[in-house]
XYZ file of N, CA and C in Angstrom:
639
model
N 33.183 -26.568 25.266
C 31.794 -26.119 25.528
C 31.134 -27.088 26.480
N 30.566 -26.614 27.556
C 29.903 -27.449 28.548
C 28.610 -28.031 27.973
N 28.385 -29.273 28.300
C 27.166 -29.916 27.814
C 26.044 -29.722 28.812
N 24.810 -29.994 28.365
C 23.653 -29.854 29.235
C 23.599 -31.040 30.186
N 23.020 -30.779 31.360
C 22.901 -31.806 32.384
C 21.620 -32.613 32.183
N 21.689 -33.661 31.332
C 20.537 -34.475 31.040
C 20.937 -35.958 31.117
N 19.933 -36.802 31.253
C 20.213 -38.233 31.241
C 20.490 -38.723 29.844
N 21.535 -39.560 29.694
C 21.918 -40.016 28.346
C 21.006 -41.161 27.864
N 19.769 -40.795 27.541
C 18.801 -41.791 27.051
C 18.380 -41.455 25.641
N 17.775 -42.436 24.988
C 17.317 -42.209 23.606
C 16.187 -41.179 23.570
N 15.369 -41.143 24.587
C 14.289 -40.163 24.651
C 14.872 -38.748 24.718
N 15.872 -38.534 25.592
C 16.510 -37.239 25.691
C 17.219 -36.891 24.356
N 17.823 -37.892 23.742
C 18.485 -37.640 22.475
C 17.540 -37.142 21.412
N 16.355 -37.765 21.381
C 15.357 -37.375 20.416
C 14.851 -35.920 20.695
N 14.651 -35.606 21.992
C 14.199 -34.262 22.353
C 15.254 -33.233 21.980
N 16.538 -33.543 22.248
C 17.600 -32.603 21.972
C 17.767 -32.364 20.463
N 17.538 -33.389 19.680
C 17.632 -33.201 18.219
C 16.529 -32.271 17.735
N 15.337 -32.401 18.325
C 14.230 -31.463 17.954
C 14.607 -30.050 18.371
N 15.140 -29.899 19.580
C 15.541 -28.562 20.050
C 16.639 -27.975 19.177
N 17.584 -28.800 18.731
C 18.655 -28.328 17.871
C 18.097 -27.856 16.524
N 17.171 -28.601 15.997
C 16.567 -28.209 14.715
C 15.807 -26.883 14.867
N 15.068 -26.735 15.961
C 14.335 -25.477 16.229
C 15.293 -24.312 16.413
N 16.369 -24.545 17.186
C 17.324 -23.470 17.442
C 18.063 -23.041 16.172
N 18.362 -24.022 15.317
C 19.025 -23.698 14.049
C 18.129 -22.864 13.151
N 16.827 -23.274 13.072
C 15.866 -22.498 12.263
C 15.690 -21.102 12.832
N 15.545 -21.015 14.185
C 15.420 -19.694 14.814
C 16.635 -18.805 14.600
N 17.821 -19.436 14.633
C 19.033 -18.651 14.380
C 19.056 -18.079 12.990
N 18.633 -18.855 11.984
C 18.610 -18.372 10.614
C 17.611 -17.234 10.465
N 16.438 -17.370 11.050
C 15.407 -16.318 10.978
C 15.891 -15.032 11.658
N 16.465 -15.176 12.839
C 16.972 -14.004 13.552
C 18.147 -13.349 12.775
N 18.971 -14.158 12.173
C 20.098 -13.610 11.396
C 19.566 -12.827 10.199
N 18.557 -13.330 9.527
C 17.941 -12.608 8.400
C 17.290 -11.311 8.905
N 16.633 -11.388 10.055
C 16.022 -10.186 10.638
C 17.097 -9.174 10.987
N 18.186 -9.637 11.575
C 19.289 -8.704 11.937
C 19.848 -7.998 10.674
N 20.023 -8.743 9.613
C 20.559 -8.157 8.366
C 19.599 -7.094 7.815
N 18.302 -7.404 7.844
C 17.305 -6.449 7.307
C 17.211 -5.244 8.231
N 17.258 -5.467 9.545
C 17.236 -4.370 10.473
C 18.430 -3.420 10.254
N 19.594 -4.006 10.060
C 20.815 -3.200 9.819
C 20.680 -2.395 8.534
N 20.101 -3.013 7.481
C 19.941 -2.321 6.218
C 19.005 -1.090 6.407
N 17.893 -1.313 7.067
C 16.971 -0.202 7.280
C 17.544 0.833 8.266
N 18.268 0.357 9.258
C 18.875 1.256 10.229
C 19.894 2.180 9.546
N 20.736 1.627 8.685
C 21.722 2.430 7.967
C 21.053 3.470 7.073
N 19.931 3.069 6.437
C 19.153 4.033 5.622
C 18.600 5.164 6.467
N 18.093 4.819 7.659
C 17.552 5.857 8.563
C 18.659 6.796 9.035
N 19.834 6.245 9.317
C 20.972 7.074 9.791
C 21.360 8.065 8.691
N 21.403 7.600 7.472
C 21.767 8.495 6.365
C 20.697 9.593 6.217
N 19.432 9.217 6.292
C 18.350 10.180 6.209
C 18.409 11.178 7.362
N 18.731 10.682 8.559
C 18.838 11.517 9.730
C 19.953 12.576 9.554
N 21.061 12.142 9.037
C 22.175 13.057 8.826
C 21.813 14.151 7.820
N 21.146 13.745 6.742
C 20.746 14.708 5.715
C 19.759 15.730 6.276
N 18.774 15.245 7.071
C 17.790 16.124 7.671
C 18.420 17.083 8.684
N 19.344 16.531 9.496
C 19.996 17.351 10.510
C 20.763 18.499 9.877
N 21.505 18.203 8.832
C 22.251 19.272 8.153
C 21.308 20.326 7.578
N 20.199 19.874 7.050
C 19.200 20.771 6.461
C 18.582 21.684 7.526
N 18.185 21.038 8.663
C 17.535 21.791 9.761
C 18.532 22.752 10.398
N 19.763 22.301 10.634
C 20.763 23.165 11.238
C 21.057 24.388 10.357
N 21.071 24.161 9.052
C 21.302 25.282 8.133
C 20.183 26.303 8.207
N 18.938 25.835 8.206
C 17.783 26.753 8.286
C 17.730 27.455 9.629
N 18.006 26.743 10.696
C 17.989 27.357 12.006
C 19.104 28.410 12.131
N 20.236 28.117 11.555
C 21.347 29.083 11.601
C 20.965 30.375 10.865
N 20.274 30.262 9.746
C 19.834 31.446 9.016
C 18.817 32.239 9.840
N 17.866 31.535 10.485
C 16.878 32.226 11.306
C 17.539 32.929 12.506
N 18.485 32.282 13.120
C 19.179 32.887 14.280
C 19.963 34.114 13.837
N 20.514 34.105 12.661
C 21.210 35.277 12.139
C 20.240 36.458 11.975
N 19.014 36.129 11.448
C 18.013 37.176 11.293
C 17.585 37.719 12.647
N 17.477 36.855 13.665
C 17.150 37.304 15.015
C 18.221 38.222 15.577
N 19.485 37.906 15.316
C 20.570 38.737 15.781
C 20.545 40.103 15.112
N 20.206 40.112 13.803
C 20.105 41.395 13.101
C 18.948 42.202 13.640
N 17.804 41.527 13.894
C 16.654 42.250 14.447
C 16.955 42.766 15.835
N 17.677 42.011 16.602
C 18.036 42.453 17.972
C 18.989 43.668 17.953
N 19.741 43.758 16.831
C 20.639 44.891 16.732
C 19.957 46.223 16.523
N 18.727 46.167 15.980
C 18.012 47.455 15.696
C 16.801 47.603 16.602
N 16.507 46.600 17.450
C 15.365 46.685 18.353
C 15.835 46.499 19.775
N 15.145 47.106 20.706
C 15.468 46.938 22.122
C 15.028 45.562 22.586
N 15.649 45.079 23.672
C 15.269 43.753 24.208
C 13.815 43.692 24.625
N 13.312 44.786 25.236
C 11.927 44.808 25.682
C 10.966 44.724 24.493
N 11.300 45.486 23.428
C 10.427 45.494 22.257
C 10.428 44.139 21.561
N 11.594 43.525 21.497
C 11.701 42.205 20.842
C 10.944 41.161 21.646
N 11.096 41.225 22.968
C 10.394 40.252 23.794
C 8.875 40.402 23.723
N 8.402 41.669 23.716
C 6.970 41.907 23.627
C 6.443 41.422 22.262
N 7.265 41.537 21.219
C 6.815 41.180 19.871
C 6.610 39.686 19.727
N 7.390 38.884 20.421
C 7.318 37.427 20.192
C 6.775 36.671 21.396
N 6.234 37.390 22.389
C 5.734 36.738 23.590
C 4.514 35.890 23.318
N 3.556 36.429 22.576
C 2.263 35.772 22.391
C 2.149 35.257 20.950
N 1.777 33.969 20.856
C 1.618 33.344 19.544
C 0.175 33.531 19.063
N 0.011 33.630 17.741
C -1.325 33.756 17.151
C -1.858 32.461 16.588
N -1.079 31.411 16.747
C -1.476 30.095 16.241
C -1.371 29.050 17.329
N -2.266 28.089 17.273
C -2.180 26.930 18.162
C -1.704 25.748 17.336
N -0.711 25.079 17.832
C -0.087 24.009 17.095
C 0.045 22.787 17.981
N -0.470 21.648 17.490
C -0.363 20.397 18.233
C 0.271 19.333 17.348
N 0.576 18.196 17.956
C 1.217 17.110 17.221
C 0.429 15.825 17.463
N 0.045 15.192 16.389
C -0.594 13.869 16.463
C 0.474 12.811 16.260
N 0.556 11.884 17.208
C 1.589 10.838 17.152
C 0.900 9.486 16.997
N 1.242 8.797 15.930
C 0.807 7.430 15.714
C 2.043 6.551 15.572
N 1.828 5.288 15.432
C 2.975 4.373 15.286
C 2.774 3.506 14.058
N 3.888 3.099 13.472
C 3.866 2.132 12.387
C 4.905 1.057 12.678
N 4.577 -0.164 12.230
C 5.422 -1.306 12.544
C 6.447 -1.520 11.451
N 7.728 -1.456 11.822
C 8.821 -1.687 10.886
C 9.683 -2.812 11.485
N 9.616 -4.014 10.906
C 10.387 -5.151 11.369
C 10.180 -5.403 12.882
N 8.892 -5.405 13.280
C 8.475 -5.627 14.687
C 8.857 -4.497 15.623
N 9.252 -3.349 15.080
C 9.580 -2.153 15.880
C 8.500 -1.104 15.625
N 7.861 -0.634 16.694
C 6.842 0.401 16.570
C 7.508 1.777 16.565
N 7.689 2.341 15.373
C 8.325 3.656 15.257
C 7.244 4.709 15.150
N 7.527 5.924 15.645
C 6.493 6.997 15.655
C 6.278 7.595 14.270
N 5.044 8.016 14.053
C 4.673 8.782 12.846
C 3.947 10.030 13.319
N 4.634 11.193 13.160
C 4.132 12.452 13.719
C 3.613 13.371 12.638
N 2.483 14.020 12.904
C 1.939 15.033 11.990
C 1.468 16.228 12.824
N 1.603 17.410 12.217
C 1.136 18.614 12.887
C -0.371 18.694 12.875
N -0.930 19.244 13.946
C -2.364 19.496 14.040
C -2.571 20.974 14.247
N -2.828 21.716 13.151
C -2.978 23.162 13.187
C -4.462 23.525 13.107
N -4.898 24.333 14.072
C -6.298 24.743 14.058
C -6.542 25.932 13.137
N -5.474 26.687 12.891
C -5.605 27.852 12.032
C -5.004 27.564 10.670
N -5.055 28.556 9.799
C -4.465 28.425 8.475
C -2.948 28.234 8.611
N -2.353 27.553 7.641
C -0.923 27.306 7.660
C -0.106 28.537 7.287
N -0.798 29.606 6.846
C -0.098 30.842 6.527
C 0.514 31.438 7.806
N 1.621 32.123 7.621
C 2.331 32.683 8.768
C 1.510 33.799 9.391
N 1.313 33.749 10.699
C 0.601 34.789 11.449
C 1.628 35.451 12.360
N 1.998 36.662 12.030
C 3.011 37.372 12.853
C 2.344 37.873 14.146
N 2.906 37.591 15.299
C 2.245 37.975 16.568
C 2.555 39.401 16.973
N 2.715 40.333 16.045
C 3.076 41.708 16.379
C 2.685 42.610 15.193
N 2.690 43.877 15.479
C 2.478 44.850 14.416
C 3.787 45.153 13.692
N 3.700 45.859 12.597
C 4.870 46.137 11.786
C 5.501 47.496 12.066
N 4.838 48.291 12.854
C 5.311 49.683 13.016
C 6.665 49.758 13.726
N 6.835 48.963 14.783
C 8.017 49.084 15.613
C 8.918 47.844 15.558
N 8.777 47.031 14.509
C 9.599 45.822 14.380
C 10.424 45.893 13.115
N 11.448 45.066 13.075
C 12.360 45.011 11.953
C 11.949 43.961 10.939
N 12.324 44.201 9.675
C 12.042 43.216 8.639
C 12.851 41.928 8.880
N 13.989 42.063 9.564
C 14.760 40.872 9.881
C 14.018 39.946 10.815
N 13.205 40.521 11.724
C 12.399 39.712 12.602
C 11.358 38.926 11.818
N 10.763 39.589 10.786
C 9.822 38.898 9.902
C 10.477 37.683 9.246
N 11.692 37.897 8.757
C 12.438 36.814 8.076
C 12.739 35.679 9.048
N 13.088 36.035 10.299
C 13.384 35.029 11.304
C 12.146 34.199 11.619
N 11.000 34.870 11.832
C 9.740 34.180 12.119
C 9.341 33.303 10.959
N 9.495 33.788 9.736
C 9.140 33.021 8.557
C 10.049 31.780 8.442
N 11.351 31.991 8.654
C 12.266 30.861 8.585
C 11.951 29.789 9.608
N 11.642 30.187 10.830
C 11.298 29.210 11.872
C 10.001 28.487 11.566
N 9.058 29.192 10.986
C 7.793 28.586 10.609
C 7.996 27.530 9.544
N 8.892 27.816 8.601
C 9.125 26.848 7.531
C 9.933 25.632 7.992
N 10.780 25.810 9.023
C 11.620 24.708 9.474
C 10.911 23.802 10.451
N 9.694 24.171 10.905
C 9.011 23.394 11.892
C 8.730 21.962 11.431
N 8.278 21.812 10.207
C 7.972 20.486 9.689
C 9.230 19.639 9.565
N 10.328 20.297 9.163
C 11.597 19.568 9.110
C 12.067 19.135 10.475
N 11.822 19.990 11.489
C 12.169 19.629 12.851
C 11.355 18.416 13.332
N 10.069 18.432 13.009
C 9.223 17.296 13.406
C 9.682 16.019 12.698
N 9.982 16.125 11.430
C 10.464 14.980 10.674
C 11.788 14.466 11.247
N 12.673 15.403 11.631
C 13.958 15.018 12.220
C 13.730 14.291 13.547
N 12.833 14.802 14.384
C 12.541 14.143 15.674
C 11.994 12.729 15.419
N 11.141 12.586 14.395
C 10.569 11.290 14.059
C 11.652 10.303 13.624
N 12.553 10.758 12.753
C 13.624 9.873 12.251
C 14.609 9.527 13.344
N 14.956 10.503 14.196
C 15.899 10.225 15.274
C 15.342 9.221 16.287
N 14.045 9.370 16.602
C 13.438 8.397 17.511
C 13.389 7.019 16.873
N 13.076 6.967 15.563
C 13.068 5.706 14.878
C 14.463 5.064 14.877
N 15.509 5.894 14.698
C 16.873 5.384 14.741
C 17.204 4.783 16.110
N 16.770 5.469 17.163
C 17.026 5.002 18.514
C 16.343 3.642 18.776
N 15.080 3.551 18.359
C 14.318 2.317 18.559
C 14.888 1.174 17.724
N 15.273 1.499 16.479
C 15.859 0.481 15.613
C 17.207 -0.022 16.150
N 17.994 0.938 16.690
C 19.292 0.562 17.276
C 19.098 -0.386 18.454
N 18.095 -0.114 19.292
C 17.829 -0.997 20.427
C 17.418 -2.391 19.936
N 16.575 -2.437 18.889
C 16.140 -3.732 18.374
C 17.283 -4.479 17.710
N 18.167 -3.762 17.022
C 19.337 -4.382 16.419
C 20.210 -5.019 17.496
N 20.410 -4.301 18.602
C 21.238 -4.824 19.685
C 20.598 -6.055 20.333
N 19.273 -6.003 20.571
C 18.595 -7.158 21.183
C 18.669 -8.371 20.255
N 18.477 -8.147 18.949
C 18.530 -9.227 17.997
C 19.950 -9.789 17.890
N 20.949 -8.888 17.952
C 22.340 -9.354 17.884
C 22.668 -10.253 19.084
N 22.189 -9.868 20.276
C 22.446 -10.696 21.476
C 21.793 -12.052 21.358
N 20.571 -12.074 20.795
C 19.881 -13.371 20.621
C 20.593 -14.243 19.631
N 21.036 -13.637 18.535
C 21.771 -14.398 17.504
C 23.049 -14.979 18.107
N 23.786 -14.156 18.848
C 25.043 -14.612 19.459
C 24.791 -15.700 20.493
N 23.703 -15.543 21.281
C 23.406 -16.557 22.281
C 23.115 -17.921 21.642
N 22.372 -17.894 20.533
C 22.079 -19.127 19.824
C 23.322 -19.703 19.169
N 24.106 -18.804 18.538
C 25.259 -19.241 17.736
C 26.387 -19.749 18.589
N 26.648 -19.079 19.721
C 27.853 -19.396 20.493
C 27.577 -20.166 21.808
N 26.310 -20.297 22.173
C 25.982 -21.009 23.421
C 24.999 -22.136 23.176
N 23.763 -21.778 22.802
C 22.686 -22.775 22.761
C 23.005 -23.899 21.765
N 23.291 -23.537 20.518
C 23.523 -24.542 19.462
C 24.756 -25.401 19.777
N 25.908 -24.784 20.160
C 27.071 -25.644 20.518
C 26.801 -26.560 21.707
N 26.070 -26.069 22.706
C 25.736 -26.914 23.859
C 24.882 -28.095 23.445
N 23.881 -27.837 22.597
C 23.028 -28.917 22.154
C 23.822 -29.939 21.318
N 24.720 -29.451 20.449
C 25.501 -30.380 19.644
C 26.440 -31.215 20.507
N 27.064 -30.563 21.497
C 27.976 -31.286 22.383
C 27.215 -32.301 23.184
N 26.016 -31.951 23.690
C 25.233 -32.890 24.495
C 24.750 -34.050 23.650
N 24.304 -33.779 22.413
C 23.879 -34.855 21.504
C 25.057 -35.810 21.221
N 26.232 -35.228 20.975
C 27.408 -36.053 20.700
C 27.748 -36.940 21.930
N 27.643 -36.338 23.125
C 27.923 -37.083 24.346
C 26.954 -38.223 24.531
N 25.640 -37.949 24.375
C 24.634 -38.977 24.544
C 24.795 -40.089 23.498
N 25.107 -39.684 22.254
C 25.308 -40.678 21.204
C 26.507 -41.590 21.522
N 27.566 -40.983 22.040
C 28.726 -41.796 22.464
C 28.352 -42.750 23.587
N 27.613 -42.247 24.576
C 27.185 -43.078 25.695
C 26.312 -44.251 25.224
N 25.374 -43.956 24.329
C 24.490 -44.997 23.847
C 25.279 -46.024 23.017
N 26.200 -45.524 22.188
C 27.030 -46.461 21.415
C 27.878 -47.318 22.326
N 28.422 -46.713 23.403
C 29.234 -47.447 24.350
C 28.394 -48.519 25.072
N 27.176 -48.141 25.488
C 26.299 -49.095 26.133
C 25.914 -50.242 25.185
N 25.702 -49.874 23.910
C 25.352 -50.876 22.912
C 26.497 -51.864 22.700
N 27.736 -51.332 22.626
C 28.882 -52.212 22.457
C 29.059 -53.126 23.697
N 28.823 -52.530 24.886
C 28.885 -53.336 26.085
C 27.847 -54.449 26.104
N 26.633 -54.118 25.643
C 25.595 -55.156 25.605
C 25.934 -56.246 24.613
N 26.491 -55.861 23.471
C 26.888 -56.874 22.475
C 27.998 -57.789 23.039
N 28.956 -57.145 23.722
C 30.031 -57.929 24.317
C 29.510 -58.910 25.344
N 28.570 -58.465 26.186
C 28.001 -59.368 27.196
C 27.205 -60.508 26.544
N 26.481 -60.180 25.497
C 25.686 -61.201 24.816
C 26.638 -62.248 24.191
N 27.751 -61.783 23.633
C 28.710 -62.710 23.032
C 29.333 -63.640 24.099
N 29.630 -63.062 25.282
C 30.189 -63.867 26.351
C 29.170 -64.895 26.825
N 27.939 -64.425 26.945
C 26.891 -65.372 27.401
C 26.717 -66.490 26.384
N 26.777 -66.117 25.095
C 26.644 -67.127 24.073
C 27.766 -68.126 24.111
N 29.012 -67.618 24.354
C 30.163 -68.547 24.455
C 30.017 -69.441 25.652
N 29.545 -68.889 26.777
C 29.364 -69.698 27.995
C 28.296 -70.770 27.783
N 27.229 -70.400 27.067
C 26.187 -71.392 26.788
C 26.683 -72.474 25.856
N 27.515 -72.049 24.889
C 28.066 -73.044 23.972
C 28.992 -74.002 24.704
N 29.830 -73.489 25.602
C 30.731 -74.357 26.382
C 29.971 -75.297 27.285
N 28.906 -74.760 27.917
C 28.096 -75.617 28.771
C 27.444 -76.733 27.968
N 27.031 -76.383 26.737
C 26.395 -77.402 25.888
C 27.378 -78.475 25.489
N 28.605 -78.098 25.190
C 29.653 -79.066 24.826
C 29.997 -79.948 26.012
N 29.997 -79.340 27.232
C 30.342 -80.133 28.426
C 29.225 -81.106 28.715
């Protein structure tokens, strides 16, 4: 592991020890955050799978009803029946913070009653079309919930990846570099100290010899 390019002084040694302590503490915090993010991410993935199966099942039933209605109605009649909606539907999007990730929180904003409003008369339409419209109306909230969970999964996955990169950078680069540099500076200082002691001993011997002479 390459060491940092610093002067081997006691001041630098002191600074590097402080940096190492900070990096070690940060690594532990990020590691704990990564573990908690993974736990919540796995929970969201399981919830997403359950919701997707539920939504796909309901949509499949509604599409079957549409196919049955199309079998007894002409294309023009079916298109005229579902062209105009009798309800206005909006979505309010807010955010909530989960482990420093702002995930969306979506709710429907309906101006009319939540009861189903069929956009056509009953004289020339099939009962299967009523069932299809009713099924789609009921699955709308599940679709919104699924979109919310899938977006949260995407954001959480991005945060997990960013946190993982930071943890790896600290664990495999920053901390080893700091340790190697501290070890190098400590060796240099010890070497200089031994050299100083050796010189002092030589000077002392020379002074003693001069005194004897």
